[in-house]
PDB file of C-alpha atoms in Angstrom:
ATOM      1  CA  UNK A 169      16.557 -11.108  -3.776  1.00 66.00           C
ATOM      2  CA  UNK A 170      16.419  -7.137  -4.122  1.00 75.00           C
ATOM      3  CA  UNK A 171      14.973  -4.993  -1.519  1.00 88.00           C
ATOM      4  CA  UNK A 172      12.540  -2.492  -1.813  1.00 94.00           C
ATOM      5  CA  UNK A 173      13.159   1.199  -2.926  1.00 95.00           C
ATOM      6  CA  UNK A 174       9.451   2.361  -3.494  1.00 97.00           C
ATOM      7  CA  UNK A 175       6.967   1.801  -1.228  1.00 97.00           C
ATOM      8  CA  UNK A 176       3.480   2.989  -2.862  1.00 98.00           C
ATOM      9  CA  UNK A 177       0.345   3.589  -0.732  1.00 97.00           C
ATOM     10  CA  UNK A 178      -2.626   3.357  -2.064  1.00 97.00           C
ATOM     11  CA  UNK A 179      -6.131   5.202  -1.758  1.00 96.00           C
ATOM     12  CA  UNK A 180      -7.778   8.339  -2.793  1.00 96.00           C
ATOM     13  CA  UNK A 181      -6.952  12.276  -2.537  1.00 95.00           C
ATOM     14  CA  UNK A 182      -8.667  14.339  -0.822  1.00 94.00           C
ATOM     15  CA  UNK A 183     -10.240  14.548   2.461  1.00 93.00           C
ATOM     16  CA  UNK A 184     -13.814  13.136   1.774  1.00 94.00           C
ATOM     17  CA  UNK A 185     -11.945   9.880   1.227  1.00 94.00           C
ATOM     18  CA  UNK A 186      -9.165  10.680   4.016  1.00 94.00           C
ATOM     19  CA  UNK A 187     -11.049   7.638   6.239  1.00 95.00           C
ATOM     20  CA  UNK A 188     -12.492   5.628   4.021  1.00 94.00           C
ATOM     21  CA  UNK A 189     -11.392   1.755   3.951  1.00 94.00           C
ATOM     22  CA  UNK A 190      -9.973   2.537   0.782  1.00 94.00           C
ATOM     23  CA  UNK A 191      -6.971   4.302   2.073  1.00 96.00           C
ATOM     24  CA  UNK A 192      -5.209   1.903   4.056  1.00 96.00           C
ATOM     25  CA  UNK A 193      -2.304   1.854   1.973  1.00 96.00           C
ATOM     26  CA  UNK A 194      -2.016   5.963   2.270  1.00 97.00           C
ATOM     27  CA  UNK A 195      -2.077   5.320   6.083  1.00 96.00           C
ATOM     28  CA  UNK A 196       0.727   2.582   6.309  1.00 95.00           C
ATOM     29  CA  UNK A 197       2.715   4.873   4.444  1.00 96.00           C
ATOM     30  CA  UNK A 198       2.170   8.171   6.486  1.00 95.00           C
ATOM     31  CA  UNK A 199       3.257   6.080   9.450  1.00 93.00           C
ATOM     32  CA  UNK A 200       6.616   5.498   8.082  1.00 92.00           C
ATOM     33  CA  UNK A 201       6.720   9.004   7.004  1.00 93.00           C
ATOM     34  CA  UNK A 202       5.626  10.361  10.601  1.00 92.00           C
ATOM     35  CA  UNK A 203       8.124   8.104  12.215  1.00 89.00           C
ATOM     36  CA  UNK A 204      10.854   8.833  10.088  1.00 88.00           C
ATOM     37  CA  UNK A 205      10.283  12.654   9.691  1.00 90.00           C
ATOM     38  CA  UNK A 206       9.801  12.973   6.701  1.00 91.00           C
ATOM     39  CA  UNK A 207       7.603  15.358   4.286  1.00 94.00           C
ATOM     40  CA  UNK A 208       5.486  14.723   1.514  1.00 96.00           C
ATOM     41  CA  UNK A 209       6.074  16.933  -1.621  1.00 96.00           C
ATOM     42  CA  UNK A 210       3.532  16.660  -4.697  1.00 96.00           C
ATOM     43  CA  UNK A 211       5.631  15.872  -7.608  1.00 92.00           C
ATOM     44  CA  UNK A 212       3.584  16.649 -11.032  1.00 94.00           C
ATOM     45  CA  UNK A 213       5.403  14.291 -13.191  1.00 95.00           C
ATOM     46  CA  UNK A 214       4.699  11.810 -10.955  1.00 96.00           C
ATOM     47  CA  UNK A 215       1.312  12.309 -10.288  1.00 96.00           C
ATOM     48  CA  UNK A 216       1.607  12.277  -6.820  1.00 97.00           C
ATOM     49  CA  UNK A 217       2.638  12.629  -3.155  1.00 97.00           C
ATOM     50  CA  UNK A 218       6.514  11.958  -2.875  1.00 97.00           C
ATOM     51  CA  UNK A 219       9.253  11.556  -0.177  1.00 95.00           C
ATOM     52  CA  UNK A 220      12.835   9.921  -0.100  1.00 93.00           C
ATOM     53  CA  UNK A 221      13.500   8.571   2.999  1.00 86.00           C
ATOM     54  CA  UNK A 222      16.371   6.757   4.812  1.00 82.00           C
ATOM     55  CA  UNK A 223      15.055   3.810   5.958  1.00 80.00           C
ATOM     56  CA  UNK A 224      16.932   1.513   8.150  1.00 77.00           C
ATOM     57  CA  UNK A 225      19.894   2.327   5.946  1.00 81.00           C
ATOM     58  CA  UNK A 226      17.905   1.992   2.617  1.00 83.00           C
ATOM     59  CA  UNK A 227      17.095   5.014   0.550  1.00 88.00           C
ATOM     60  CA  UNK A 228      13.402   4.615  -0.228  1.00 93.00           C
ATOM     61  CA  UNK A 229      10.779   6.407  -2.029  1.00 96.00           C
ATOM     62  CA  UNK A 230       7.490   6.640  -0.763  1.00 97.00           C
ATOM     63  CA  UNK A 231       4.652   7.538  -3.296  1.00 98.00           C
ATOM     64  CA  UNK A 232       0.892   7.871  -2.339  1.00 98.00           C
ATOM     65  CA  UNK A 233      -0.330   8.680  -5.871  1.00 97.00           C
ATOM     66  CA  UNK A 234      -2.945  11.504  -6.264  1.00 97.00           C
ATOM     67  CA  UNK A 235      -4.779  10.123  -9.558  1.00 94.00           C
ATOM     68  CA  UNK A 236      -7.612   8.344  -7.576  1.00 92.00           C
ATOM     69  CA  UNK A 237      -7.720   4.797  -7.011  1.00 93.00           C
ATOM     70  CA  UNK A 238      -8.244   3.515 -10.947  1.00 93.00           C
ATOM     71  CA  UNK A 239      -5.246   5.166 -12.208  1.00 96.00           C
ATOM     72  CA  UNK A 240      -2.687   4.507  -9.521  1.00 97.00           C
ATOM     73  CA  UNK A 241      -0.503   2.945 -12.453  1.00 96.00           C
ATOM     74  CA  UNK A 242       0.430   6.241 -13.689  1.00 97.00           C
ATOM     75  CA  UNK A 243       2.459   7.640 -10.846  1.00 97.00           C
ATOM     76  CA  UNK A 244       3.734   4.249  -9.975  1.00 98.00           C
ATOM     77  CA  UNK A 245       4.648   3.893 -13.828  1.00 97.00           C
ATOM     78  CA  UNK A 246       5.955   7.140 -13.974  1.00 97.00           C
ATOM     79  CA  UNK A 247       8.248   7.377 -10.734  1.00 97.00           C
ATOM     80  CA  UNK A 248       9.814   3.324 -11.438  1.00 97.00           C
ATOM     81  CA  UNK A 249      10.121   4.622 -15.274  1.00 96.00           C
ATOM     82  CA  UNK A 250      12.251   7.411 -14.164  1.00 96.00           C
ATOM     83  CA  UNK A 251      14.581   5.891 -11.053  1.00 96.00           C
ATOM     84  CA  UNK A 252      14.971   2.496 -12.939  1.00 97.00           C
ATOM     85  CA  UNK A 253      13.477   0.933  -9.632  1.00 96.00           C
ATOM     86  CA  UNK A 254      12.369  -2.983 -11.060  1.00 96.00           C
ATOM     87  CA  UNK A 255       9.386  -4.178 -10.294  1.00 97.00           C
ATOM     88  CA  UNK A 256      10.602  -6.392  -8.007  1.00 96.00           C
ATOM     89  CA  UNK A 257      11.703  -3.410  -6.057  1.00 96.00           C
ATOM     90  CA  UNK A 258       7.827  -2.063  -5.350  1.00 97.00           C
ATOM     91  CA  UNK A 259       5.849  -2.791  -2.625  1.00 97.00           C
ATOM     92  CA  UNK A 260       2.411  -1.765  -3.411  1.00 97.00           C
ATOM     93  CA  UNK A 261       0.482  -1.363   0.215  1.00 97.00           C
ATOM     94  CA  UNK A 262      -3.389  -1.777  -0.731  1.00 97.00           C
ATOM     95  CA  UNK A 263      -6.882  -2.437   1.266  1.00 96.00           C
ATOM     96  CA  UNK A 264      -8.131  -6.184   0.375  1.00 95.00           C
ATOM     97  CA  UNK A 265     -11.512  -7.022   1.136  1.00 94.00           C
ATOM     98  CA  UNK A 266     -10.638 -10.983   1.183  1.00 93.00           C
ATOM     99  CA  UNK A 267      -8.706 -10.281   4.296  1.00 94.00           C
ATOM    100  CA  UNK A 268     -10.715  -9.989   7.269  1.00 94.00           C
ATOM    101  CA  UNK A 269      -9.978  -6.870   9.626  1.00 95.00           C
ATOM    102  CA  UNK A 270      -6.990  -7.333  11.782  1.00 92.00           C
ATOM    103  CA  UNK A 271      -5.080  -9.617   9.382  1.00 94.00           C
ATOM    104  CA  UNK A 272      -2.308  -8.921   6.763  1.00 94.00           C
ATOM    105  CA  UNK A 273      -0.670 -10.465   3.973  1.00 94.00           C
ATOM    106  CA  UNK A 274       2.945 -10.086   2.361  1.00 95.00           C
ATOM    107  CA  UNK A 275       3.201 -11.679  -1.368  1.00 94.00           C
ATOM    108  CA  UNK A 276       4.604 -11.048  -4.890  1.00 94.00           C
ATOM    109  CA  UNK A 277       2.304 -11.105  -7.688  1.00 94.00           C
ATOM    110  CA  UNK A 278      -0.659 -12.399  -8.314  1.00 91.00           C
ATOM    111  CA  UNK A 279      -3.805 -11.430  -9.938  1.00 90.00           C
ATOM    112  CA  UNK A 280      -6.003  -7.836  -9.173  1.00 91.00           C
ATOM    113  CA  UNK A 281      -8.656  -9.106  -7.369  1.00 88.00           C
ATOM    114  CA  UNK A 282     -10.745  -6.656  -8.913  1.00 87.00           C
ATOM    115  CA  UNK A 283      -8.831  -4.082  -6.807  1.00 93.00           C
ATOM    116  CA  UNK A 284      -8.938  -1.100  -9.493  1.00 93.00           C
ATOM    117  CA  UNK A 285      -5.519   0.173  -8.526  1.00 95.00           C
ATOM    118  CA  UNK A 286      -3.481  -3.041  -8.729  1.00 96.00           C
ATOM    119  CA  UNK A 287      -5.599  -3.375 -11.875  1.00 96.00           C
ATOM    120  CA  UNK A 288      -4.236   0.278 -13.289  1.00 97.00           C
ATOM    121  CA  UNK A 289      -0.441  -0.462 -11.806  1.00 97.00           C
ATOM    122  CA  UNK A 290      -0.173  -4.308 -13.760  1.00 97.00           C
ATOM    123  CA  UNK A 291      -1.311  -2.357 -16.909  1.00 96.00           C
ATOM    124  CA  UNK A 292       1.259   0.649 -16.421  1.00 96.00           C
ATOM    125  CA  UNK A 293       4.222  -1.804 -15.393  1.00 97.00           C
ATOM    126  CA  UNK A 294       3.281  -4.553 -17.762  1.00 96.00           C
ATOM    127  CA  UNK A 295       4.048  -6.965 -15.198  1.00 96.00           C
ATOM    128  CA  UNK A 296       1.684  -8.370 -11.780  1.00 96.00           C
ATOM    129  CA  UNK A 297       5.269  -9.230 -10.137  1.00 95.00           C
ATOM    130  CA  UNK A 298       5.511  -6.512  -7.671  1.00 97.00           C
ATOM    131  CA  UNK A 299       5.507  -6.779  -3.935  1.00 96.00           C
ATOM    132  CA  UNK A 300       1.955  -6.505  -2.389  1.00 97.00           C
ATOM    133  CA  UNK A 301       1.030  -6.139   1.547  1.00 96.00           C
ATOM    134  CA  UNK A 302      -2.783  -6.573   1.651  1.00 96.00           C
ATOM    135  CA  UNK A 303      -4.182  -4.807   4.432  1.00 96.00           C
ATOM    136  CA  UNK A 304      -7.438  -6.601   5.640  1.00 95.00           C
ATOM    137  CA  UNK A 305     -10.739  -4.069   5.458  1.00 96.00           C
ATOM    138  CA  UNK A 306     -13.260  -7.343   5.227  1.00 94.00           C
ATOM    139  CA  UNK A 307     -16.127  -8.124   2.713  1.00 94.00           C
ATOM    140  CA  UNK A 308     -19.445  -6.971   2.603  1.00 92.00           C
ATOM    141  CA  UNK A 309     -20.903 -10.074   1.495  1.00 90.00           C
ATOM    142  CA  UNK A 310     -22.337  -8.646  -1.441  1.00 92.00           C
ATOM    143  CA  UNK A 311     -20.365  -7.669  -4.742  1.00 88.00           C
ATOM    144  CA  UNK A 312     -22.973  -4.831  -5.435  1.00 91.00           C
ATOM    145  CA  UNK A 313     -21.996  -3.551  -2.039  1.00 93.00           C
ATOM    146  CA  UNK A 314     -18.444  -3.549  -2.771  1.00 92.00           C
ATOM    147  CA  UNK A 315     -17.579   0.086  -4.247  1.00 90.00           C
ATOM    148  CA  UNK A 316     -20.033   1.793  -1.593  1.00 93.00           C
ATOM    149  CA  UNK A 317     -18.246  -0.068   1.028  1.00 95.00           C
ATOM    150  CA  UNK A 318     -14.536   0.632   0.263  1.00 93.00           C
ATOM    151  CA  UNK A 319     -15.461   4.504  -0.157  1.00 93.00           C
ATOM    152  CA  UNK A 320     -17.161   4.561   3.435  1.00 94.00           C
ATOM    153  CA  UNK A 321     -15.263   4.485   6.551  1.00 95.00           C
ATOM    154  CA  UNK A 322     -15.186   1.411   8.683  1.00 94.00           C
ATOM    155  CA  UNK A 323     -16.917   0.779  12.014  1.00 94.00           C
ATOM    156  CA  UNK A 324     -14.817   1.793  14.840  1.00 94.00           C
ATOM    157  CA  UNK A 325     -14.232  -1.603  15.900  1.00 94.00           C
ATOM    158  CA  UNK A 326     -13.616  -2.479  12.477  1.00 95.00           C
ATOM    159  CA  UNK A 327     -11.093   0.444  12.011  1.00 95.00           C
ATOM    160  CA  UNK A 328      -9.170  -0.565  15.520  1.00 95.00           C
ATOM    161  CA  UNK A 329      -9.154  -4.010  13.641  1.00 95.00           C
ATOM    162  CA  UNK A 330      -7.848  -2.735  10.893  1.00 95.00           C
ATOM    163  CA  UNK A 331      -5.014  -0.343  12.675  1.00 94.00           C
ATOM    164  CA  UNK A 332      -3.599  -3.527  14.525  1.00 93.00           C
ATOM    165  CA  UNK A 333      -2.699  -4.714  11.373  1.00 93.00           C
ATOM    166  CA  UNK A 334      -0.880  -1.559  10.230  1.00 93.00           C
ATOM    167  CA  UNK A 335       0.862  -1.491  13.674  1.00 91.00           C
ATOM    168  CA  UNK A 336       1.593  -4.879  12.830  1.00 91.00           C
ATOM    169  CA  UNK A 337       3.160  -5.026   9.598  1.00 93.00           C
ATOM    170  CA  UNK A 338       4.874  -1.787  10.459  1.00 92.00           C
ATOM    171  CA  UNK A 339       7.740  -3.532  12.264  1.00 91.00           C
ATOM    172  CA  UNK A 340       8.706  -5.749   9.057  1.00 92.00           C
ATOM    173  CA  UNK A 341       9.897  -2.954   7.702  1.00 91.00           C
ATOM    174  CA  UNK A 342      13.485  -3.761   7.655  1.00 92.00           C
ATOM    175  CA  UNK A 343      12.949  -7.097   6.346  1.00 92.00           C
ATOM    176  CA  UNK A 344      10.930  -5.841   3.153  1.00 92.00           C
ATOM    177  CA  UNK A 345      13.842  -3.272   2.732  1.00 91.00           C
ATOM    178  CA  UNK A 346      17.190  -5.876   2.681  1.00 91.00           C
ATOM    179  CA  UNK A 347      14.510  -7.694   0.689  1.00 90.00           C
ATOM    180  CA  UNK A 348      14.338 -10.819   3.279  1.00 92.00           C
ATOM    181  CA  UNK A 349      10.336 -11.524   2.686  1.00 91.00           C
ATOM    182  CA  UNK A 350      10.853 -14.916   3.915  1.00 89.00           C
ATOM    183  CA  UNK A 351      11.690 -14.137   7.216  1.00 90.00           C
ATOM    184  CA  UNK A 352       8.712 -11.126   7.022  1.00 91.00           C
ATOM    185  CA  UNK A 353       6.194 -13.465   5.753  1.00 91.00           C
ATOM    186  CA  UNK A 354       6.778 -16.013   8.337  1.00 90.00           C
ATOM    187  CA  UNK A 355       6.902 -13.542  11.070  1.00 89.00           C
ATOM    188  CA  UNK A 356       3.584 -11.587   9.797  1.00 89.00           C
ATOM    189  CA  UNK A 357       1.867 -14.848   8.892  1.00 85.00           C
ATOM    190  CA  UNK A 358       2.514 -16.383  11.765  1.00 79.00           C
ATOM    191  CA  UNK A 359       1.808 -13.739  13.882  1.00 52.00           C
ATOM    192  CA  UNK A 360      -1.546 -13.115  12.174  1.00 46.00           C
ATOM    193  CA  UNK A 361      -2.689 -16.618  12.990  1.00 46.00           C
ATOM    194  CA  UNK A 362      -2.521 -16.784  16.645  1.00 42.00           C
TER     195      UNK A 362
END
């Protein structure tokens, strides 16, 4: 199976949104940019925030895309388009409000979910096979509620929640990479259910 070489986080720019439950994906991938030392550059053609990093002997791109949420597709399009990275080889890190706080999820395809930004990447990579690791940010019971809710931040003890899973999923990270998800699924699914 192929590892990884772009890791996309997703979320919104700017700092209004900077805390919202919507930007999980942004955080998970500024952790493994902080811990790695490396800098994000915007990249035009790519619509978005970029950084090549040596991880655990892979070189990976990271890309939080800067198009808000509904047109993610284009910088994810636009950076696979021009490395020839498969989609096989894209983890797309996203908020999913069918995941309670605390709990994560590795898997490959798959449906949107309504989720507007794996909506815009299926349509820009004409495929849903891509990677996914679905943060949990919880439901608010009520679909009306939904787009207020994701662009809000979370309770603290909701956000705490939702940081243990980052800190969680963080240490698959070489698994994802040599492209082992079998041995990363069991170990974050099994983890996640204790």
């Amino acid at each position: 199976m192929p590892g990884i070489r772009l890791i996309v986080g997703l979320g919104n720019p700017g700092l209004e949104y900077e805390d919202t439950r919507h930007n999980a994906g942004f955080w998970w991938v500024e952790r493994i940019a902080a811990a790695r030392k490396a800098m994000f550059n915007a990249e035009k053609k790519f619509h978005g925030l970029t950084t090549r990093a040596h991880l655990d002997g892979h070189e990976t791109w990271l890309l939080k895309p800067q198009t808000f949420m509904n047109r993610s597709g284009q910088a994810v399009g636009a950076l696979a388009g021009f490395y020839k990275i498969t989609p096989e080889e894209i983890l797309v890190v996203h908020d999913e409000l069918d995941l309670a706080p605390g709990d994560a999820r590795l898997k490959k395809g798959g449906g949107h979910g309504g989720h507007n930004g794996l909506k815009d990447i299926i349509a820009h990579l004409g495929t849903p096979d891509f990677w996914r690791l679905r943060i949990g940010i919880g439901h608010p019971g009520d679909k009306n509620q939904v787009a207020d809710y994701v662009l809000h931040p979370a309770r603290r003890e909701e956000q705490e929640l939702i940081e243990s899973a980052v800190d969680k999923s963080l240490p698959l990270l070489p698994q994802i990479l040599a492209g082992d998800f079998p041995a990363a699924m069991l170990k974050l699914h099994t983890k996640a259910a204790k």
